[in-house]
Amino acid sequence: MSDHGSCAVISPISDEQLSHPSTILVPKESSKFEAQYLFATSSVSVIVGMLQNLNTSRVLCIGAPRVHEAIASSPHLNMSSLMMDIDDRYCSFFSPKQFIQYNMFNHHFFEGETAKNTYEHFISVDENLVIVTDPPFGGRMELLAHNLKQIQDDWRRSRGLDSHRELPVVFVFHNSVLFVFPYFMEQQVISSLPSFTMLDYQVDYDNHPLYSSGPKGMKNGSAVRVFVNLPQSMFPLPEESYHLCKVCDRWVSINNQHCDKCNGCMSKDGRTYKHCDGCNKCVKPSWVHCSDCSRCQPHDHRCQEAGSALTCHMCGHSGHKRMDCPKRKLGCTLSDDESKRKRRKRNKNTLPLSLEDERMRRKTNKNTLPLSLEDERKRNMEIFSQLT
């Protein structure tokens, strides 16, 4: 017990808590690569409602533990759910047929072939399958998109379908996918997954410092949205905060007003955008058109100096920004010459092992790798003697 003095003890534990372990497991919020943020009850209800509207029978939850818990503990929904997540603590609460420890960035099953067989059997059943995934926002979109396509390939192969049939996904997957991401990452999602569009629903979290309702949340509401690969008209939203735009044929926030000039409901952040004739598009209500910059900007912005050219951080060329980079739109990578230049730059920043090593490197410009392990020991001792 001495090793667990700092652990929080919860007693007694109810059946409700055991069926919803995310309410008693401490989220890993401090870890940059394994931070866990959990859907608020209101958002879980809306997402489950989306699944019901799709007549879903089976749900593959990649992450999204609270959606999995809601389905697994509600037999009246007539849905079965399989959760795949990297947090092995859920193994203690769900059977191997309900939970698989899984890495969504490299499609790795920690329990090997046994877990992979469970996953393949789950997606192979001839029922309406939907994927719901809530990936870490800091992860590489290219990796998530690659593995999502791998899951869709596995689904098509298990069902004997042609390569053009797509699995429905709800990206917070009929076969649809719900994919959850912040609205300001829309371009990254669409460039990697062109068949997806962004719903206007604002997803709330219980334990996120910004993406939650209340005084500590963002002023205009959560920035997190749901991306789907089905027509948006199939996803009705709560009428108290959203309405159906008949022109766009999709549900939008009550503050998201249709613009006839742009021919769409253009707001992204929960506010009512205004149309700028100079920019020929809708912009945030607090922005003003700057004649010097020839576009709308925040009122306290610094105008671009005359003669200065925009430089792209992705390709290094001038005339455009990273968001409009042709290489980004085409999904291209850096050329060999650019990659070599970046590697040379990194190598220049490598610190020498000692002053003598640096002198020798500059003098001979040759690698100083040891010929054997004994040579390496001798060199380390020489460096250590110089330091002491």
C-alpha positions as semicolon CSV with decimal commas, in nm:
position;residue;x (nm);y (nm);z (nm)
1;M;0,000;0,000;0,000
2;S;0,297;0,234;0,054
3;D;0,346;0,254;-0,323
4;H;-0,009;0,379;-0,369
5;G;-0,015;0,657;-0,111
6;S;-0,074;0,922;-0,379
7;C;-0,353;0,731;-0,554
8;A;-0,713;0,847;-0,521
9;V;-0,941;0,585;-0,367
10;I;-1,305;0,571;-0,477
11;S;-1,538;0,374;-0,253
12;P;-1,797;0,244;-0,294
13;I;-1,812;0,196;-0,673
14;S;-2,155;0,163;-0,831
15;D;-2,261;-0,053;-1,126
16;E;-2,312;0,268;-1,325
17;Q;-1,949;0,365;-1,270
18;L;-1,826;0,018;-1,366
19;S;-2,020;0,040;-1,694
20;H;-1,881;0,391;-1,751
21;P;-1,514;0,359;-1,646
22;S;-1,420;0,697;-1,797
23;T;-1,600;0,852;-1,498
24;I;-1,359;0,694;-1,249
25;L;-1,035;0,660;-1,446
26;V;-0,820;0,970;-1,412
27;P;-0,766;1,115;-1,764
28;K;-0,405;1,141;-1,877
29;E;-0,419;1,517;-1,924
30;S;-0,055;1,594;-1,843
31;S;0,096;1,381;-2,119
32;K;0,147;1,566;-2,447
33;F;0,121;1,250;-2,655
34;E;-0,150;1,068;-2,459
35;A;-0,374;1,349;-2,331
36;Q;-0,734;1,233;-2,291
37;Y;-1,034;1,461;-2,322
38;L;-1,383;1,320;-2,275
39;F;-1,709;1,416;-2,449
40;A;-1,964;1,597;-2,236
41;T;-2,294;1,414;-2,178
42;S;-2,476;1,652;-2,414
43;S;-2,234;1,579;-2,699
44;V;-2,255;1,203;-2,639
45;S;-2,636;1,226;-2,671
46;V;-2,612;1,418;-3,000
47;I;-2,357;1,177;-3,150
48;V;-2,559;0,872;-3,045
49;G;-2,862;1,042;-3,201
50;M;-2,667;1,077;-3,527
51;L;-2,595;0,704;-3,519
52;Q;-2,965;0,626;-3,465
53;N;-3,063;0,845;-3,762
54;L;-2,826;0,639;-3,977
55;N;-2,996;0,315;-3,859
56;T;-2,660;0,201;-3,729
57;S;-2,622;-0,157;-3,602
58;R;-2,247;-0,172;-3,529
59;V;-2,016;0,108;-3,413
60;L;-1,637;0,097;-3,429
61;C;-1,514;0,350;-3,172
62;I;-1,153;0,452;-3,232
63;G;-1,100;0,643;-2,913
64;A;-1,430;0,806;-2,805
65;P;-1,472;0,595;-2,486
66;R;-1,789;0,771;-2,374
67;V;-1,970;0,692;-2,698
68;H;-1,867;0,326;-2,655
69;E;-1,986;0,327;-2,292
70;A;-2,322;0,480;-2,386
71;I;-2,383;0,213;-2,651
72;A;-2,253;-0,081;-2,445
73;S;-2,471;0,012;-2,145
74;S;-2,791;0,082;-2,348
75;P;-2,941;-0,241;-2,493
76;H;-3,247;-0,047;-2,615
77;L;-3,027;0,120;-2,881
78;N;-2,990;-0,217;-3,057
79;M;-2,628;-0,139;-3,139
80;S;-2,307;-0,329;-3,071
81;S;-1,981;-0,142;-3,020
82;L;-1,611;-0,228;-3,038
83;M;-1,369;0,023;-2,887
84;M;-1,008;0,045;-3,004
85;D;-0,787;0,270;-2,793
86;I;-0,428;0,288;-2,671
87;D;-0,528;0,313;-2,302
88;D;-0,494;-0,044;-2,168
89;R;-0,680;0,041;-1,845
90;Y;-1,010;-0,025;-2,026
91;C;-0,910;-0,394;-2,049
92;S;-1,019;-0,426;-1,686
93;F;-1,375;-0,312;-1,766
94;F;-1,456;-0,452;-2,110
95;S;-1,420;-0,802;-2,255
96;P;-1,174;-0,875;-2,540
97;K;-1,474;-0,866;-2,776
98;Q;-1,559;-0,512;-2,665
99;F;-1,216;-0,352;-2,626
100;I;-0,886;-0,381;-2,816
101;Q;-0,569;-0,196;-2,728
102;Y;-0,479;-0,020;-3,052
103;N;-0,259;0,258;-3,193
104;M;-0,460;0,464;-3,443
105;F;-0,147;0,622;-3,594
106;N;0,015;0,301;-3,723
107;H;-0,281;0,054;-3,723
108;H;-0,105;-0,161;-3,461
109;F;-0,288;-0,421;-3,249
110;F;-0,102;-0,474;-2,920
111;E;-0,246;-0,821;-2,864
112;G;-0,138;-0,942;-3,209
113;E;-0,341;-1,171;-3,434
114;T;-0,604;-1,247;-3,169
115;A;-0,707;-0,881;-3,145
116;K;-0,681;-0,830;-3,520
117;N;-0,911;-1,128;-3,581
118;T;-1,167;-0,979;-3,340
119;Y;-1,153;-0,647;-3,530
120;E;-1,182;-0,815;-3,872
121;H;-1,480;-1,026;-3,760
122;F;-1,656;-0,718;-3,617
123;I;-1,634;-0,516;-3,941
124;S;-1,714;-0,816;-4,163
125;V;-2,070;-0,870;-4,032
126;D;-2,330;-0,765;-4,290
127;E;-2,484;-0,483;-4,085
128;N;-2,474;-0,103;-4,099
129;L;-2,130;-0,015;-3,962
130;V;-2,028;0,337;-3,859
131;I;-1,687;0,452;-3,734
132;V;-1,668;0,717;-3,462
133;T;-1,321;0,850;-3,391
134;D;-1,193;1,127;-3,165
135;P;-0,818;1,144;-3,243
136;P;-0,560;1,363;-3,065
137;F;-0,565;1,707;-3,225
138;G;-0,184;1,726;-3,230
139;G;-0,146;1,406;-3,435
140;R;-0,043;1,403;-3,799
141;M;-0,353;1,415;-4,018
142;E;-0,171;1,224;-4,294
143;L;-0,119;0,925;-4,063
144;L;-0,478;0,926;-3,940
145;A;-0,608;0,947;-4,298
146;H;-0,379;0,663;-4,411
147;N;-0,497;0,430;-4,135
148;L;-0,861;0,529;-4,184
149;K;-0,827;0,427;-4,549
150;Q;-0,665;0,102;-4,432
151;I;-0,971;0,027;-4,217
152;Q;-1,198;0,101;-4,511
153;D;-0,989;-0,133;-4,728
154;D;-1,020;-0,404;-4,461
155;W;-1,398;-0,349;-4,451
156;R;-1,434;-0,370;-4,830
157;R;-1,219;-0,683;-4,846
158;S;-1,412;-0,855;-4,565
159;R;-1,744;-0,778;-4,738
160;G;-1,622;-0,854;-5,091
161;L;-1,705;-0,499;-5,209
162;D;-1,548;-0,299;-5,491
163;S;-1,277;-0,041;-5,421
164;H;-1,511;0,259;-5,476
165;R;-1,754;0,175;-5,194
166;E;-1,691;0,398;-4,894
167;L;-1,748;0,324;-4,527
168;P;-1,943;0,593;-4,338
169;V;-1,728;0,778;-4,085
170;V;-1,818;1,026;-3,812
171;F;-1,492;1,199;-3,755
172;V;-1,545;1,374;-3,413
173;F;-1,734;0,580;-3,985
174;H;-2,401;0,279;-4,317
175;N;-2,080;0,276;-4,344
176;S;-2,003;0,623;-4,241
177;V;-1,740;0,796;-4,035
178;L;-1,775;1,060;-3,763
179;F;-1,444;1,238;-3,723
180;V;-1,394;1,500;-3,449
181;F;-1,149;1,788;-3,505
182;P;-1,130;2,167;-3,449
183;Y;-1,281;2,381;-3,725
184;F;-0,952;2,561;-3,786
185;M;-0,805;2,228;-3,904
186;E;-1,072;2,192;-4,173
187;Q;-0,828;2,242;-4,462
188;Q;-0,594;1,973;-4,325
189;V;-0,880;1,724;-4,289
190;I;-1,027;1,796;-4,634
191;S;-0,688;1,785;-4,809
192;S;-0,623;1,437;-4,664
193;L;-0,985;1,314;-4,684
194;P;-1,155;1,495;-4,976
195;S;-1,489;1,313;-4,931
196;F;-1,544;1,469;-4,586
197;T;-1,734;1,784;-4,495
198;M;-1,763;1,967;-4,163
199;L;-2,087;1,983;-3,967
200;D;-2,164;2,301;-3,775
201;Y;-2,220;2,115;-3,446
202;Q;-2,000;2,235;-3,158
203;V;-1,860;1,940;-2,959
204;D;-1,817;1,997;-2,584
205;Y;-1,576;1,818;-2,352
206;D;-1,599;1,770;-1,977
207;N;-1,232;1,815;-1,894
208;H;-1,088;2,038;-2,168
209;P;-0,984;2,388;-2,053
210;L;-1,122;2,558;-2,367
211;Y;-1,351;2,322;-2,559
212;S;-1,629;2,314;-2,303
213;S;-1,937;2,513;-2,204
214;G;-1,926;2,756;-1,916
215;P;-1,725;3,059;-1,805
216;K;-1,387;2,894;-1,872
217;G;-1,474;2,788;-2,225
218;M;-1,423;2,983;-2,548
219;K;-1,636;3,294;-2,583
220;N;-1,806;3,173;-2,901
221;G;-1,838;2,811;-2,789
222;S;-1,623;2,506;-2,854
223;A;-1,404;2,511;-3,165
224;V;-1,438;2,133;-3,213
225;R;-1,656;2,008;-3,499
226;V;-1,772;1,676;-3,647
227;F;-1,653;1,575;-3,995
228;V;-1,859;1,324;-4,194
229;N;-1,842;1,148;-4,532
230;L;-2,219;1,146;-4,587
231;P;-2,460;1,427;-4,692
232;Q;-2,499;1,675;-4,407
233;S;-2,879;1,665;-4,438
234;M;-2,860;1,317;-4,277
235;F;-2,739;1,471;-3,950
236;P;-3,013;1,681;-3,781
237;L;-2,897;1,885;-3,483
238;P;-3,073;2,006;-3,163
239;E;-3,336;2,265;-3,261
240;E;-3,274;2,484;-2,955
241;S;-2,933;2,590;-3,093
242;Y;-2,942;2,495;-3,463
243;H;-3,171;2,533;-3,762
244;L;-3,205;2,373;-4,106
245;C;-3,088;2,596;-4,390
246;K;-3,313;2,486;-4,676
247;V;-3,085;2,646;-4,938
248;C;-2,771;2,466;-4,814
249;D;-2,974;2,158;-4,708
250;R;-2,779;2,126;-4,384
251;W;-2,819;2,207;-4,016
252;V;-2,625;2,511;-3,894
253;S;-2,596;2,724;-3,580
254;I;-2,870;2,980;-3,526
255;N;-2,598;3,248;-3,556
256;N;-2,480;3,110;-3,891
257;Q;-2,683;3,314;-4,137
258;H;-2,703;3,223;-4,508
259;C;-2,517;3,460;-4,742
260;D;-2,674;3,497;-5,087
261;K;-2,355;3,640;-5,235
262;C;-2,139;3,348;-5,115
263;N;-2,430;3,105;-5,167
264;G;-2,372;2,934;-4,832
265;C;-2,375;2,953;-4,454
266;M;-2,016;3,065;-4,415
267;S;-1,957;3,102;-4,039
268;K;-1,698;2,871;-3,885
269;D;-1,660;2,984;-3,525
270;G;-2,018;3,025;-3,402
271;R;-2,056;3,395;-3,483
272;T;-2,252;3,566;-3,762
273;Y;-2,006;3,648;-4,039
274;K;-2,041;3,957;-4,259
275;H;-1,985;3,979;-4,634
276;C;-1,699;4,195;-4,762
277;D;-1,743;4,308;-5,124
278;G;-1,375;4,400;-5,145
279;C;-1,265;4,046;-5,052
280;N;-1,570;3,892;-5,223
281;K;-1,628;3,659;-4,929
282;C;-1,769;3,647;-4,577
283;V;-1,532;3,734;-4,292
284;K;-1,537;3,745;-3,913
285;P;-1,757;4,029;-3,778
286;S;-1,468;4,199;-3,597
287;W;-1,249;4,224;-3,909
288;V;-1,222;4,537;-4,125
289;H;-1,113;4,576;-4,486
290;C;-0,763;4,723;-4,512
291;S;-0,689;4,905;-4,837
292;D;-0,313;4,875;-4,779
293;C;-0,329;4,497;-4,738
294;S;-0,609;4,465;-4,997
295;R;-0,799;4,224;-4,771
296;C;-0,985;4,205;-4,441
297;Q;-0,777;4,194;-4,126
298;P;-0,824;4,233;-3,749
299;H;-0,859;4,603;-3,670
300;D;-0,534;4,609;-3,469
301;H;-0,322;4,429;-3,731
302;R;0,011;4,549;-3,867
303;C;0,000;4,618;-4,238
304;Q;0,241;4,432;-4,461
305;E;0,534;4,653;-4,553
306;A;0,553;4,771;-4,912
307;G;0,773;4,551;-5,127
308;S;0,780;4,264;-4,879
309;A;0,675;3,932;-5,023
310;L;0,483;3,652;-4,857
311;T;0,698;3,347;-4,788
312;C;0,567;2,995;-4,753
313;H;0,701;2,796;-4,457
314;M;0,628;2,468;-4,636
315;C;0,805;2,507;-4,972
316;G;1,017;2,818;-4,903
317;H;0,887;3,002;-5,209
318;S;0,747;3,356;-5,204
319;G;0,411;3,482;-5,322
320;H;0,187;3,268;-5,101
321;K;0,140;3,141;-4,746
322;R;0,153;2,786;-4,613
323;M;-0,228;2,754;-4,622
324;D;-0,232;2,820;-4,998
325;C;0,082;2,622;-5,084
326;P;0,035;2,419;-5,406
327;K;0,243;2,137;-5,258
328;R;0,008;2,116;-4,960
329;K;-0,300;2,106;-5,183
330;L;-0,148;1,833;-5,395
331;G;-0,029;1,639;-5,090
332;C;0,330;1,658;-5,216
333;T;0,639;1,623;-5,004
334;L;0,958;1,822;-5,017
335;S;1,188;1,762;-5,309
336;D;1,511;1,566;-5,264
337;D;1,719;1,884;-5,283
338;E;1,505;2,057;-5,019
339;S;1,522;1,751;-4,793
340;K;1,900;1,737;-4,826
341;R;1,923;2,107;-4,745
342;K;1,717;2,057;-4,430
343;R;1,931;1,761;-4,324
344;R;2,248;1,968;-4,373
345;K;2,097;2,242;-4,162
346;R;2,019;1,995;-3,882
347;N;2,370;1,849;-3,901
348;K;2,521;2,196;-3,860
349;N;2,338;2,230;-3,530
350;T;2,489;1,908;-3,392
351;L;2,719;1,984;-3,098
352;P;3,076;1,843;-3,104
353;L;3,181;1,595;-2,838
354;S;3,482;1,808;-2,741
355;L;3,684;2,109;-2,856
356;E;3,949;1,879;-3,002
357;D;3,684;1,689;-3,199
358;E;3,553;2,016;-3,338
359;R;3,905;2,124;-3,444
360;M;3,964;1,792;-3,614
361;R;3,625;1,805;-3,787
362;R;3,692;2,148;-3,928
363;K;4,044;2,052;-4,032
364;T;3,969;1,722;-4,202
365;N;3,595;1,761;-4,272
366;K;3,567;1,384;-4,231
367;N;3,357;1,161;-4,011
368;T;3,516;1,063;-3,680
369;L;3,325;0,743;-3,619
370;P;3,517;0,485;-3,410
371;L;3,647;0,176;-3,584
372;S;3,564;-0,052;-3,292
373;L;3,405;-0,057;-2,946
374;E;3,750;-0,032;-2,786
375;D;3,822;0,284;-2,987
376;E;3,494;0,428;-2,870
377;R;3,580;0,360;-2,504
378;K;3,922;0,526;-2,544
379;R;3,769;0,830;-2,709
380;N;3,507;0,865;-2,436
381;M;3,777;0,846;-2,166
382;E;3,978;1,118;-2,343
383;I;3,675;1,343;-2,360
384;F;3,595;1,275;-1,995
385;S;3,951;1,363;-1,890
386;Q;3,925;1,695;-2,072
387;L;3,601;1,778;-1,897
388;T;3,739;1,697;-1,552
